[in-house]
Amino acid sequence: MSIQVFIQQVLYEYSYFTLFGLSFVYFFGLYFGLAPLFKVSCEYLASKNLLTRIIQKEVTDRQISDEKRHSFVSILIFGTSIIPVIYLIRMGVASLLPNTFLNVMAGILLLILWNEVHFFIVHRTMHLNFFMKNFHYIHHQSRIPTVYSVYSFHWLEAFLLSTVPLTFMLLFPIAIWSIFIYPLISILLNYSGHCNHRFGSGKGWSMLLFGTLHNEHHAKGRKNYGFASNALDELNAWLKSKF
């Protein structure tokens, strides 16, 4: 069976229960498969003085256990995220572009940019008192972030964060391969922001690379509300200064 035939079956023939199962396995594999590899890679690069550990204090086994437990719930939520996406495609509401190399790469890039906006809005909202006390506090129990913190959310926050492809598809056509590949890119960026390692001194340009900004957010619980960039934080600060 060719890849194209398989994709067509997934899009138009598979049951929603099967789609949930495939999506769940995908996110489960990304989290539990890649997290230990990313952790080992960071430790190896740190041993070669290519990365620097940010917070030296050791993380407790209890924290790791809690992160995995909360993340499993998030993965269940993420597993359902494929269902409305496929429904929109089957109903003809969402338009798909051909899976050419340029379309797929452009789709991934646009999803990354869209996620910066989407994440900033959700994350900033989660820091309002009501949402922090009732939902976002779970993610901030990881005062020292780890690779296992990336999906450690309250189920409501996990649901909101899972709607990146869905909200994008309501506005723009996209190649389906972009949607399938995007979670891999997203979790790698997420790992870099939670691995408690950084390049260089963590100042100047090196501050923008790897996990310095988001690690600081976990430690202090304020500022740096962006995902992989602080561009929207800077824009927000500029707008406040002008208005």
Tab-separated table of C-alpha atoms in Angstrom:
chain	number	residue	atom	x	y	z
A	1	MET	CA	0.000	0.000	0.000
A	2	SER	CA	1.385	3.405	-0.967
A	3	ILE	CA	1.628	6.253	1.525
A	4	GLN	CA	-0.871	8.264	-0.495
A	5	VAL	CA	-3.457	5.447	-0.397
A	6	PHE	CA	-2.920	5.072	3.355
A	7	ILE	CA	-3.451	8.812	3.898
A	8	GLN	CA	-6.660	8.711	1.873
A	9	GLN	CA	-7.936	5.831	4.003
A	10	VAL	CA	-7.085	7.707	7.190
A	11	LEU	CA	-8.819	10.849	5.955
A	12	TYR	CA	-12.011	9.305	4.614
A	13	GLU	CA	-12.437	5.677	5.724
A	14	TYR	CA	-11.096	5.099	9.233
A	15	SER	CA	-13.545	5.262	12.125
A	16	TYR	CA	-13.151	8.083	14.631
A	17	PHE	CA	-12.301	5.546	17.314
A	18	THR	CA	-9.446	4.207	15.160
A	19	LEU	CA	-8.289	7.764	14.480
A	20	PHE	CA	-8.209	8.451	18.206
A	21	GLY	CA	-6.158	5.285	18.753
A	22	LEU	CA	-3.620	6.231	16.081
A	23	SER	CA	-3.359	9.783	17.391
A	24	PHE	CA	-2.963	8.594	20.983
A	25	VAL	CA	-0.174	6.175	20.011
A	26	TYR	CA	1.553	8.947	18.038
A	27	PHE	CA	1.593	11.416	20.942
A	28	PHE	CA	2.425	8.659	23.431
A	29	GLY	CA	5.433	7.684	21.312
A	30	LEU	CA	6.571	11.295	20.941
A	31	TYR	CA	6.461	11.862	24.688
A	32	PHE	CA	7.686	8.614	26.197
A	33	GLY	CA	9.958	7.737	23.276
A	34	LEU	CA	11.735	11.020	22.602
A	35	ALA	CA	11.881	12.522	26.112
A	36	PRO	CA	14.574	10.155	27.472
A	37	LEU	CA	16.566	10.487	24.230
A	38	PHE	CA	16.457	14.282	24.444
A	39	LYS	CA	17.470	14.154	28.109
A	40	VAL	CA	20.444	11.889	27.419
A	41	SER	CA	21.484	14.067	24.479
A	42	CYS	CA	21.460	17.194	26.666
A	43	GLU	CA	23.526	15.481	29.334
A	44	TYR	CA	26.028	14.300	26.726
A	45	LEU	CA	26.353	17.774	25.186
A	46	ALA	CA	26.746	19.250	28.665
A	47	SER	CA	29.578	16.796	29.373
A	48	LYS	CA	31.295	18.166	26.245
A	49	ASN	CA	30.739	21.754	27.445
A	50	LEU	CA	28.407	22.459	24.523
A	51	LEU	CA	25.421	23.018	26.817
A	52	THR	CA	25.170	24.405	30.337
A	53	ARG	CA	22.773	23.173	32.973
A	54	ILE	CA	20.712	26.140	34.168
A	55	ILE	CA	19.487	25.105	37.634
A	56	GLN	CA	21.849	22.763	39.418
A	57	LYS	CA	19.355	21.457	41.973
A	58	GLU	CA	18.222	17.877	41.367
A	59	VAL	CA	14.624	17.151	40.432
A	60	THR	CA	12.773	14.749	42.734
A	61	ASP	CA	11.386	11.413	41.602
A	62	ARG	CA	7.985	12.624	42.822
A	63	GLN	CA	8.068	15.535	40.390
A	64	ILE	CA	8.920	13.265	37.446
A	65	SER	CA	6.161	10.854	38.466
A	66	ASP	CA	3.594	13.680	38.708
A	67	GLU	CA	4.702	15.077	35.333
A	68	LYS	CA	4.233	11.711	33.641
A	69	ARG	CA	0.841	11.215	35.280
A	70	HIS	CA	-0.456	14.621	34.187
A	71	SER	CA	1.100	14.154	30.756
A	72	PHE	CA	-0.732	10.875	30.229
A	73	VAL	CA	-4.025	12.736	30.687
A	74	SER	CA	-2.823	15.392	28.221
A	75	ILE	CA	-1.940	12.681	25.704
A	76	LEU	CA	-5.488	11.343	25.970
A	77	ILE	CA	-6.733	14.857	25.175
A	78	PHE	CA	-4.248	15.261	22.327
A	79	GLY	CA	-5.412	11.917	20.967
A	80	THR	CA	-8.873	13.368	20.422
A	81	SER	CA	-7.502	16.413	18.590
A	82	ILE	CA	-7.417	14.493	15.295
A	83	ILE	CA	-11.183	13.935	15.352
A	84	PRO	CA	-12.422	17.514	14.681
A	85	VAL	CA	-9.614	17.970	12.128
A	86	ILE	CA	-10.723	14.926	10.120
A	87	TYR	CA	-14.385	15.878	10.578
A	88	LEU	CA	-13.771	19.304	9.021
A	89	ILE	CA	-11.981	17.644	6.103
A	90	ARG	CA	-14.762	15.097	5.543
A	91	MET	CA	-17.437	17.797	5.703
A	92	GLY	CA	-15.539	19.925	3.189
A	93	VAL	CA	-15.148	22.807	5.642
A	94	ALA	CA	-11.334	22.600	5.646
A	95	SER	CA	-9.399	22.664	2.387
A	96	LEU	CA	-6.299	20.552	1.795
A	97	LEU	CA	-3.368	21.466	-0.421
A	98	PRO	CA	-1.373	18.882	-2.414
A	99	ASN	CA	1.411	17.267	-0.380
A	100	THR	CA	4.244	18.836	-2.342
A	101	PHE	CA	7.516	19.553	-0.569
A	102	LEU	CA	6.946	23.322	-0.657
A	103	ASN	CA	3.355	23.037	0.571
A	104	VAL	CA	4.354	20.764	3.449
A	105	MET	CA	7.322	22.932	4.514
A	106	ALA	CA	5.263	26.117	4.223
A	107	GLY	CA	2.471	24.526	6.263
A	108	ILE	CA	4.858	23.507	9.041
A	109	LEU	CA	6.397	26.989	9.134
A	110	LEU	CA	2.986	28.644	9.257
A	111	LEU	CA	1.831	26.290	12.019
A	112	ILE	CA	4.942	27.184	14.024
A	113	LEU	CA	4.191	30.890	13.600
A	114	TRP	CA	0.496	30.391	14.344
A	115	ASN	CA	1.390	28.422	17.459
A	116	GLU	CA	3.430	31.367	18.758
A	117	VAL	CA	0.305	33.542	18.638
A	118	HIS	CA	-2.051	30.813	19.861
A	119	PHE	CA	0.241	29.747	22.710
A	120	PHE	CA	0.894	33.313	23.850
A	121	ILE	CA	-2.842	34.027	24.105
A	122	VAL	CA	-3.602	30.781	25.952
A	123	HIS	CA	-0.550	31.017	28.201
A	124	ARG	CA	-1.105	34.665	29.105
A	125	THR	CA	-4.742	33.861	29.905
A	126	MET	CA	-3.645	30.974	32.093
A	127	HIS	CA	-1.659	33.415	34.214
A	128	LEU	CA	-4.757	35.344	35.197
A	129	ASN	CA	-5.501	34.612	38.844
A	130	PHE	CA	-8.561	32.405	38.293
A	131	PHE	CA	-6.907	30.216	35.666
A	132	MET	CA	-3.609	29.997	37.524
A	133	LYS	CA	-5.284	28.855	40.749
A	134	ASN	CA	-7.548	26.313	39.080
A	135	PHE	CA	-5.658	25.066	36.015
A	136	HIS	CA	-2.179	26.360	35.193
A	137	TYR	CA	-0.755	25.677	38.646
A	138	ILE	CA	-0.230	22.059	37.555
A	139	HIS	CA	2.309	23.030	34.923
A	140	HIS	CA	4.077	25.353	37.373
A	141	GLN	CA	4.504	22.620	39.938
A	142	SER	CA	7.594	21.908	37.840
A	143	ARG	CA	9.647	24.779	39.238
A	144	ILE	CA	12.660	23.108	37.686
A	145	PRO	CA	11.420	22.094	34.233
A	146	THR	CA	12.327	18.725	32.764
A	147	VAL	CA	11.683	17.037	29.430
A	148	TYR	CA	8.749	15.332	31.150
A	149	SER	CA	7.170	18.737	31.931
A	150	VAL	CA	6.252	19.403	28.310
A	151	TYR	CA	2.772	17.827	28.468
A	152	SER	CA	2.214	18.228	32.205
A	153	PHE	CA	-1.047	20.217	32.126
A	154	HIS	CA	-4.533	20.310	33.527
A	155	TRP	CA	-6.822	18.633	31.001
A	156	LEU	CA	-8.509	21.938	30.105
A	157	GLU	CA	-5.202	23.588	29.293
A	158	ALA	CA	-4.187	20.528	27.265
A	159	PHE	CA	-7.433	20.834	25.299
A	160	LEU	CA	-6.871	24.520	24.531
A	161	LEU	CA	-3.296	23.906	23.434
A	162	SER	CA	-4.374	21.007	21.215
A	163	THR	CA	-6.458	23.281	18.987
A	164	VAL	CA	-3.533	24.818	17.059
A	165	PRO	CA	-4.071	22.805	13.809
A	166	LEU	CA	-7.863	23.011	14.139
A	167	THR	CA	-7.965	26.796	14.463
A	168	PHE	CA	-5.453	27.199	11.632
A	169	MET	CA	-7.459	24.991	9.273
A	170	LEU	CA	-10.559	27.102	9.814
A	171	LEU	CA	-8.696	30.032	8.281
A	172	PHE	CA	-6.227	28.634	5.735
A	173	PRO	CA	-5.797	25.580	3.473
A	174	ILE	CA	-2.899	23.319	4.380
A	175	ALA	CA	-1.206	20.087	3.290
A	176	ILE	CA	-2.235	17.202	5.553
A	177	TRP	CA	1.384	16.087	5.963
A	178	SER	CA	2.090	19.424	7.668
A	179	ILE	CA	-0.481	18.563	10.327
A	180	PHE	CA	0.974	15.087	10.834
A	181	ILE	CA	4.568	16.332	11.084
A	182	TYR	CA	3.915	19.449	13.155
A	183	PRO	CA	3.549	17.677	16.560
A	184	LEU	CA	7.082	16.299	16.151
A	185	ILE	CA	8.516	19.772	15.533
A	186	SER	CA	6.428	21.195	18.351
A	187	ILE	CA	7.565	18.700	20.966
A	188	LEU	CA	11.236	19.137	20.014
A	189	LEU	CA	10.874	22.893	20.542
A	190	ASN	CA	9.017	22.115	23.773
A	191	TYR	CA	11.828	19.866	24.983
A	192	SER	CA	14.362	22.613	24.358
A	193	GLY	CA	12.306	24.953	26.517
A	194	HIS	CA	11.982	22.494	29.404
A	195	CYS	CA	15.266	20.571	29.450
A	196	ASN	CA	17.005	22.876	31.979
A	197	HIS	CA	19.977	23.380	29.645
A	198	ARG	CA	21.123	26.294	27.510
A	199	PHE	CA	23.769	27.343	25.069
A	200	GLY	CA	26.478	29.688	26.365
A	201	SER	CA	25.913	32.209	29.114
A	202	GLY	CA	22.183	32.607	28.564
A	203	LYS	CA	22.652	36.306	27.804
A	204	GLY	CA	22.416	38.218	24.550
A	205	TRP	CA	21.704	36.079	21.488
A	206	SER	CA	22.349	32.855	23.389
A	207	MET	CA	19.384	33.736	25.626
A	208	LEU	CA	17.100	33.221	22.632
A	209	LEU	CA	18.380	29.716	21.998
A	210	PHE	CA	17.306	26.550	23.735
A	211	GLY	CA	15.638	26.795	27.141
A	212	THR	CA	16.796	29.961	28.851
A	213	LEU	CA	13.651	32.047	28.519
A	214	HIS	CA	11.060	29.387	29.336
A	215	ASN	CA	13.221	27.947	32.093
A	216	GLU	CA	13.250	31.406	33.676
A	217	HIS	CA	9.478	31.522	33.327
A	218	HIS	CA	9.160	28.286	35.315
A	219	ALA	CA	11.539	29.509	37.995
A	220	LYS	CA	9.907	32.928	38.435
A	221	GLY	CA	6.357	32.321	37.188
A	222	ARG	CA	6.208	35.540	35.186
A	223	LYS	CA	7.351	37.074	31.882
A	224	ASN	CA	8.352	35.061	28.824
A	225	TYR	CA	4.859	33.870	27.939
A	226	GLY	CA	5.865	32.896	24.401
A	227	PHE	CA	6.506	29.374	23.169
A	228	ALA	CA	9.810	29.326	21.272
A	229	SER	CA	10.279	33.091	21.057
A	230	ASN	CA	9.843	36.180	23.198
A	231	ALA	CA	8.796	38.318	20.214
A	232	LEU	CA	5.196	38.690	21.395
A	233	ASP	CA	6.376	39.492	24.926
A	234	GLU	CA	8.488	42.290	23.474
A	235	LEU	CA	5.601	43.502	21.299
A	236	ASN	CA	3.243	43.443	24.281
A	237	ALA	CA	5.714	45.442	26.367
A	238	TRP	CA	6.157	47.983	23.544
A	239	LEU	CA	2.408	48.421	23.132
A	240	LYS	CA	2.002	48.969	26.864
A	241	SER	CA	4.700	51.639	26.796
A	242	LYS	CA	2.980	53.432	23.904
A	243	PHE	CA	-0.623	53.157	25.038
